Every structure is written in structure tokens, then in C-alpha cells.
Amino acid sequence: MTAARTPLIAGNWKMYKTEREAEDYIQALLPRVSSIDGADVAVCVPFTDLRAMVDSARGSRVEVYAQNMHHEPEGAFTGEVSPLMLSDVGAQGVVLGHSERREQFGETDRALALKVPAALAAGLTPILCVGETESERENEDTDRKLRQQIKDDLVNVPSERLTDVVIAYEPIWAIGTGKVATPEQAQEAIAFIRALVGDRDAQAAQGVRILYGGSVKADNAAELLALPDVDGALVGGASLQADSFAQIVGAAAAR
Ligand code: 13P
């Protein structure tokens, strides 16, 4: 890793935590991470927790991200939330293309091709999630899948903005399964993604942050975060407890 890439540890809460629970969590997290240097920290929270988390995290090192958005600034899209609404509430970023949204809610690469630049235009940091299924890995189809997702989802992002996108490599078979990718698998896939960005722009490849996600825990984080191309982690289950999440932040800062 080059000195220019500050690791990012992002906690994806998914559909967990009422506002009260979120408040208790952030009050526990802030003192645990306040003195840890050398890593950026974000919590990616349900829409209903955004306002409270932005207020509580203000002035701290913890950034607050959403987990999805529509690409249009406004319109007749019942049930959707716009990039403008997220930046207006004070969110600093947004998770896009999580495999749960792709698999269970029909999120397409076509939609992501619109969402990623829309997030950037609204001043939000997009965390674009990519990754292969178990059968794609078994069929040695991982590279093709990653190539297709990176190409299609970033097609409308100009080269000079590529480094403002965070990419999360999340092998679907490792999400919520306790089956973490081996360091070799994580490094190989993430180096491959970096090379794909390099096909677009060599300089962007050096600057873009690429995270690993999938069963990251306090006890395996250090090994994954030490890998040369891994610039942080997108953490699901282990981000729900302030203690374990803070330990992962500590592992990123200590590497
Ligand atoms: P787990 O860390 O629970 O495996 O979830 C990973 C994930 O989906 C983060 O976005």
C-alpha cells in the first residue's frame, strides 16, 4: 500500500438498530476510536438512524453513510431516497450495489452505472460493492464477474473521479457465513480489481481504496488488513458491537 491510501473501516449495520440502539452504540464507539490514528471510520446505517447519528458523530472521526439511494435528485419514486436528501441530512457516503440488494431487491449494474456518479455529484463517497458467488468461484468465473461489475458500474465515472470511489470486494460466499476469504484469495481479487481500475487510469489505480468484506472479525482483521492491496474493511456482523468494531479500527491503524 502506498502512504497516500488511508485505510477505511466501514461498518455496515444492514437492517439493525432502532434510533435508541444506535445512540447507545455511538456513545460507546466514540471514546473507543477517538485516539486511534491512521484509519478513517464510517458507520453505514439505516435511513431512520441517519439524522441522529450525524448529530451524535459531529466533530468526531466517525463518518455516517447510508446503505442505498436512488440516482435522481427528486421525483415520483415512492419509497426511495435521493442523493440530495442524503447529503442534506449530513451523510458523507453511501453503500451501493451490496450483494443483498443485488440478489434480493433486483439492483442492476445499469442502475449502479447511474447511482455511482450521482453519489459523487452530491458530494457523497460511494462504497461500490462487487464480488462473486460460491459457484462462480468454483467455476473459475471470479475474474469475469469482477471485470464485468467494475466495467459496468463505473462506466459513467470520469477517470479523474475514480479515486473518490471506494470499492468493496465482498465474495458473496463469505458474507455472514463465518467463511472468510484466505489472505491469498483476498489479495489476489483486490489486486485484480486494482488492475481493472488501472486499465481505465493508471494513476487512479494507485489512489483508489479497495476494501475487503465478508466475515471480518476482530481476530482475523489484522491479517487481512496487512495485505498490500487491502485498504480497509467493510464489516457486517462484527460492526454491530462497538467493542469489536473498535478493535477492527485499531487493527487498521496498527498495520
Ligand atoms: P459480515 O461481516 O457479517 O460477513 O457481512 C459483510 C457485509 O456484507 C458487509 O457489507
GROMACS .gro file of C-alpha atoms and ligand atoms in nm:
model
  265
    1MET     CA    1   0.000   0.000   0.000
    2THR     CA    2   0.117   0.348  -0.073
    3ALA     CA    3   0.125   0.604   0.203
    4ALA     CA    4  -0.143   0.804   0.023
    5ARG     CA    5  -0.416   0.544   0.081
    6THR     CA    6  -0.558   0.587   0.431
    7PRO     CA    7  -0.742   0.267   0.530
    8LEU     CA    8  -1.117   0.289   0.575
    9ILE     CA    9  -1.303   0.072   0.820
   10ALA     CA   10  -1.675   0.087   0.744
   11GLY     CA   11  -1.942  -0.086   0.948
   12ASN     CA   12  -2.248  -0.195   0.750
   13TRP     CA   13  -2.527  -0.228   1.003
   14LYS     CA   14  -2.773  -0.363   0.744
   15MET     CA   15  -3.129  -0.362   0.888
   16TYR     CA   16  -3.027  -0.343   1.251
   17LYS     CA   17  -3.066  -0.080   1.526
   18THR     CA   18  -3.351   0.148   1.618
   19GLU     CA   19  -3.257   0.508   1.688
   20ARG     CA   20  -3.228   0.435   2.062
   21GLU     CA   21  -2.997   0.140   1.998
   22ALA     CA   22  -2.795   0.346   1.751
   23GLU     CA   23  -2.750   0.622   2.012
   24ASP     CA   24  -2.624   0.376   2.273
   25TYR     CA   25  -2.385   0.232   2.017
   26ILE     CA   26  -2.234   0.561   1.902
   27GLN     CA   27  -2.184   0.678   2.261
   28ALA     CA   28  -1.991   0.356   2.323
   29LEU     CA   29  -1.795   0.376   1.997
   30LEU     CA   30  -1.675   0.738   2.003
   31PRO     CA   31  -1.446   0.713   2.307
   32ARG     CA   32  -1.311   0.379   2.183
   33VAL     CA   33  -1.191   0.520   1.850
   34SER     CA   34  -1.116   0.883   1.938
   35SER     CA   35  -0.745   0.827   1.996
   36ILE     CA   36  -0.686   0.577   1.714
   37ASP     CA   37  -0.497   0.743   1.431
   38GLY     CA   38  -0.425   0.632   1.078
   39ALA     CA   39  -0.765   0.498   0.971
   40ASP     CA   40  -1.089   0.652   0.851
   41VAL     CA   41  -1.404   0.521   1.018
   42ALA     CA   42  -1.762   0.510   0.888
   43VAL     CA   43  -2.088   0.359   1.006
   44CYS     CA   44  -2.338   0.276   0.729
   45VAL     CA   45  -2.677   0.297   0.897
   46PRO     CA   46  -3.048   0.260   0.815
   47PHE     CA   47  -3.212   0.578   0.682
   48THR     CA   48  -3.406   0.621   1.006
   49ASP     CA   49  -3.082   0.644   1.207
   50LEU     CA   50  -2.905   0.894   0.981
   51ARG     CA   51  -3.010   1.220   1.145
   52ALA     CA   52  -2.935   1.103   1.499
   53MET     CA   53  -2.600   0.952   1.401
   54VAL     CA   54  -2.492   1.262   1.209
   55ASP     CA   55  -2.577   1.475   1.514
   56SER     CA   56  -2.402   1.244   1.760
   57ALA     CA   57  -2.090   1.188   1.549
   58ARG     CA   58  -2.044   1.556   1.457
   59GLY     CA   59  -1.691   1.673   1.531
   60SER     CA   60  -1.567   1.315   1.579
   61ARG     CA   61  -1.365   1.097   1.342
   62VAL     CA   62  -1.668   0.878   1.265
   63GLU     CA   63  -1.843   0.943   0.934
   64VAL     CA   64  -2.202   0.844   0.872
   65TYR     CA   65  -2.307   0.671   0.549
   66ALA     CA   66  -2.637   0.540   0.412
   67GLN     CA   67  -2.686   0.194   0.259
   68ASN     CA   68  -2.870   0.273  -0.066
   69MET     CA   69  -3.016   0.560  -0.269
   70HIS     CA   70  -3.198   0.642  -0.593
   71HIS     CA   71  -2.997   0.820  -0.861
   72GLU     CA   72  -3.243   1.106  -0.926
   73PRO     CA   73  -3.240   1.421  -0.709
   74GLU     CA   74  -3.621   1.402  -0.669
   75GLY     CA   75  -3.926   1.260  -0.842
   76ALA     CA   76  -4.221   1.023  -0.831
   77PHE     CA   77  -4.030   0.724  -0.688
   78THR     CA   78  -4.232   0.602  -0.392
   79GLY     CA   79  -4.020   0.460  -0.114
   80GLU     CA   80  -3.689   0.590  -0.248
   81VAL     CA   81  -3.437   0.837  -0.103
   82SER     CA   82  -3.228   1.071  -0.321
   83PRO     CA   83  -2.857   1.163  -0.312
   84LEU     CA   84  -2.958   1.521  -0.233
   85MET     CA   85  -3.165   1.406   0.065
   86LEU     CA   86  -2.868   1.209   0.199
   87SER     CA   87  -2.623   1.496   0.168
   88ASP     CA   88  -2.884   1.733   0.311
   89VAL     CA   89  -2.921   1.520   0.624
   90GLY     CA   90  -2.541   1.524   0.661
   91ALA     CA   91  -2.450   1.177   0.538
   92GLN     CA   92  -2.098   1.164   0.394
   93GLY     CA   93  -2.129   0.850   0.186
   94VAL     CA   94  -2.344   0.560   0.074
   95VAL     CA   95  -2.306   0.187   0.017
   96LEU     CA   96  -2.407   0.096  -0.338
   97GLY     CA   97  -2.459  -0.242  -0.502
   98HIS     CA   98  -2.436  -0.456  -0.191
   99SER     CA   99  -2.494  -0.819  -0.291
  100GLU     CA  100  -2.801  -0.831  -0.066
  101ARG     CA  101  -2.954  -0.551  -0.273
  102ARG     CA  102  -2.845  -0.712  -0.599
  103GLU     CA  103  -2.980  -1.056  -0.503
  104GLN     CA  104  -3.292  -0.972  -0.304
  105PHE     CA  105  -3.402  -0.636  -0.444
  106GLY     CA  106  -3.307  -0.659  -0.809
  107GLU     CA  107  -3.032  -0.395  -0.804
  108THR     CA  108  -2.878  -0.399  -1.152
  109ASP     CA  109  -2.547  -0.288  -1.296
  110ARG     CA  110  -2.745  -0.046  -1.512
  111ALA     CA  111  -2.887   0.119  -1.202
  112LEU     CA  112  -2.542   0.130  -1.043
  113ALA     CA  113  -2.396   0.296  -1.351
  114LEU     CA  114  -2.631   0.586  -1.268
  115LYS     CA  115  -2.606   0.571  -0.889
  116VAL     CA  116  -2.226   0.587  -0.853
  117PRO     CA  117  -2.181   0.917  -1.042
  118ALA     CA  118  -2.499   1.056  -0.881
  119ALA     CA  119  -2.348   0.993  -0.537
  120LEU     CA  120  -2.024   1.168  -0.639
  121ALA     CA  121  -2.217   1.463  -0.781
  122ALA     CA  122  -2.398   1.501  -0.448
  123GLY     CA  123  -2.068   1.506  -0.258
  124LEU     CA  124  -2.114   1.155  -0.117
  125THR     CA  125  -1.844   0.888  -0.106
  126PRO     CA  126  -1.983   0.578  -0.275
  127ILE     CA  127  -1.873   0.236  -0.149
  128LEU     CA  128  -1.936   0.019  -0.453
  129CYS     CA  129  -1.967  -0.349  -0.362
  130VAL     CA  130  -1.861  -0.622  -0.604
  131GLY     CA  131  -1.798  -0.994  -0.565
  132GLU     CA  132  -1.861  -1.343  -0.690
  133THR     CA  133  -2.094  -1.620  -0.573
  134GLU     CA  134  -1.963  -1.952  -0.447
  135SER     CA  135  -2.045  -2.128  -0.774
  136GLU     CA  136  -1.878  -1.854  -0.977
  137ARG     CA  137  -1.561  -1.907  -0.773
  138GLU     CA  138  -1.582  -2.285  -0.812
  139ASN     CA  139  -1.624  -2.241  -1.188
  140GLU     CA  140  -1.323  -2.007  -1.203
  141ASP     CA  141  -1.556  -1.732  -1.311
  142THR     CA  142  -1.444  -1.480  -1.047
  143ASP     CA  143  -1.231  -1.264  -1.275
  144ARG     CA  144  -1.502  -1.240  -1.540
  145LYS     CA  145  -1.761  -1.137  -1.279
  146LEU     CA  146  -1.536  -0.872  -1.125
  147ARG     CA  147  -1.433  -0.740  -1.467
  148GLN     CA  148  -1.797  -0.707  -1.572
  149GLN     CA  149  -1.910  -0.538  -1.248
  150ILE     CA  150  -1.621  -0.290  -1.238
  151LYS     CA  151  -1.661  -0.203  -1.605
  152ASP     CA  152  -2.040  -0.165  -1.600
  153ASP     CA  153  -2.080   0.004  -1.262
  154LEU     CA  154  -1.804   0.264  -1.314
  155VAL     CA  155  -1.876   0.334  -1.682
  156ASN     CA  156  -2.011   0.684  -1.615
  157VAL     CA  157  -1.744   0.787  -1.365
  158PRO     CA  158  -1.480   1.006  -1.531
  159SER     CA  159  -1.120   0.893  -1.478
  160GLU     CA  160  -1.036   1.191  -1.260
  161ARG     CA  161  -1.311   1.094  -1.013
  162LEU     CA  162  -1.226   0.724  -0.986
  163THR     CA  163  -1.017   0.778  -0.672
  164ASP     CA  164  -1.322   0.929  -0.499
  165VAL     CA  165  -1.498   0.593  -0.526
  166VAL     CA  166  -1.432   0.327  -0.262
  167ILE     CA  167  -1.465  -0.028  -0.392
  168ALA     CA  168  -1.550  -0.316  -0.158
  169TYR     CA  169  -1.463  -0.668  -0.269
  170GLU     CA  170  -1.717  -0.887  -0.093
  171PRO     CA  171  -1.716  -1.251  -0.204
  172ILE     CA  172  -2.081  -1.347  -0.155
  173TRP     CA  173  -1.990  -1.685  -0.005
  174ALA     CA  174  -1.802  -1.506   0.275
  175ILE     CA  175  -2.087  -1.273   0.379
  176GLY     CA  176  -2.245  -1.366   0.709
  177THR     CA  177  -2.110  -1.720   0.682
  178GLY     CA  178  -1.804  -1.706   0.904
  179LYS     CA  179  -1.618  -1.836   0.597
  180VAL     CA  180  -1.360  -1.564   0.545
  181ALA     CA  181  -1.154  -1.547   0.225
  182THR     CA  182  -0.797  -1.661   0.273
  183PRO     CA  183  -0.541  -1.381   0.265
  184GLU     CA  184  -0.426  -1.514  -0.075
  185GLN     CA  185  -0.781  -1.503  -0.216
  186ALA     CA  186  -0.846  -1.153  -0.083
  187GLN     CA  187  -0.512  -1.014  -0.204
  188GLU     CA  188  -0.547  -1.175  -0.547
  189ALA     CA  189  -0.902  -1.049  -0.609
  190ILE     CA  190  -0.829  -0.699  -0.481
  191ALA     CA  191  -0.507  -0.670  -0.682
  192PHE     CA  192  -0.709  -0.781  -0.984
  193ILE     CA  193  -0.970  -0.510  -0.918
  194ARG     CA  194  -0.690  -0.254  -0.885
  195ALA     CA  195  -0.554  -0.366  -1.221
  196LEU     CA  196  -0.902  -0.325  -1.372
  197VAL     CA  197  -0.914   0.033  -1.246
  198GLY     CA  198  -0.563   0.068  -1.392
  199ASP     CA  199  -0.698  -0.028  -1.733
  200ARG     CA  200  -0.906   0.289  -1.707
  201ASP     CA  201  -0.640   0.510  -1.548
  202ALA     CA  202  -0.300   0.410  -1.408
  203GLN     CA  203  -0.289   0.691  -1.154
  204ALA     CA  204  -0.640   0.618  -1.026
  205ALA     CA  205  -0.538   0.257  -0.963
  206GLN     CA  206  -0.275   0.375  -0.716
  207GLY     CA  207  -0.514   0.605  -0.533
  208VAL     CA  208  -0.842   0.413  -0.526
  209ARG     CA  209  -0.924   0.245  -0.196
  210ILE     CA  210  -1.035  -0.116  -0.218
  211LEU     CA  211  -1.178  -0.282   0.092
  212TYR     CA  212  -1.232  -0.645   0.178
  213GLY     CA  213  -1.569  -0.753   0.319
  214GLY     CA  214  -1.703  -1.090   0.432
  215SER     CA  215  -1.684  -1.231   0.785
  216VAL     CA  216  -1.424  -0.977   0.902
  217LYS     CA  217  -1.390  -1.010   1.281
  218ALA     CA  218  -1.163  -0.863   1.547
  219ASP     CA  219  -0.950  -1.179   1.540
  220ASN     CA  220  -0.892  -1.202   1.163
  221ALA     CA  221  -0.882  -0.832   1.073
  222ALA     CA  222  -0.511  -0.773   1.128
  223GLU     CA  223  -0.408  -1.044   0.884
  224LEU     CA  224  -0.642  -0.919   0.610
  225LEU     CA  225  -0.559  -0.553   0.664
  226ALA     CA  226  -0.186  -0.623   0.638
  227LEU     CA  227  -0.222  -0.735   0.275
  228PRO     CA  228  -0.057  -0.490   0.034
  229ASP     CA  229  -0.365  -0.412  -0.176
  230VAL     CA  230  -0.628  -0.422   0.101
  231ASP     CA  231  -0.715  -0.067   0.205
  232GLY     CA  232  -0.964  -0.144   0.479
  233ALA     CA  233  -1.273  -0.348   0.551
  234LEU     CA  234  -1.649  -0.340   0.511
  235VAL     CA  235  -1.770  -0.512   0.824
  236GLY     CA  236  -2.118  -0.654   0.878
  237GLY     CA  237  -2.192  -0.858   1.190
  238ALA     CA  238  -1.880  -0.757   1.382
  239SER     CA  239  -1.965  -0.389   1.336
  240LEU     CA  240  -2.283  -0.419   1.542
  241GLN     CA  241  -2.093  -0.420   1.872
  242ALA     CA  242  -1.892  -0.105   1.945
  243ASP     CA  243  -1.617  -0.310   2.110
  244SER     CA  244  -1.543  -0.547   1.824
  245PHE     CA  245  -1.578  -0.271   1.565
  246ALA     CA  246  -1.332  -0.050   1.757
  247GLN     CA  247  -1.087  -0.342   1.772
  248ILE     CA  248  -1.101  -0.372   1.393
  249VAL     CA  249  -1.038   0.003   1.361
  250GLY     CA  250  -0.741  -0.044   1.592
  251ALA     CA  251  -0.608  -0.326   1.374
  252ALA     CA  252  -0.624  -0.100   1.067
  253ALA     CA  253  -0.438   0.180   1.240
  254ALA     CA  254  -0.170  -0.055   1.374
  255ARG     CA  255  -0.080  -0.217   1.043
  25613P     P1  256  -2.040  -0.992   0.752
  25613P     O1  257  -1.921  -0.916   0.804
  25613P     O2  258  -2.148  -1.011   0.854
  25613P     O3  259  -1.997  -1.121   0.686
  25613P     O4  260  -2.106  -0.902   0.638
  25613P     C1  261  -2.025  -0.849   0.539
  25613P     C2  262  -2.102  -0.749   0.463
  25613P     O5  263  -2.197  -0.782   0.393
  25613P     C3  264  -2.064  -0.608   0.476
  25613P     O6  265  -2.128  -0.531   0.380
   0.00000   0.00000   0.00000
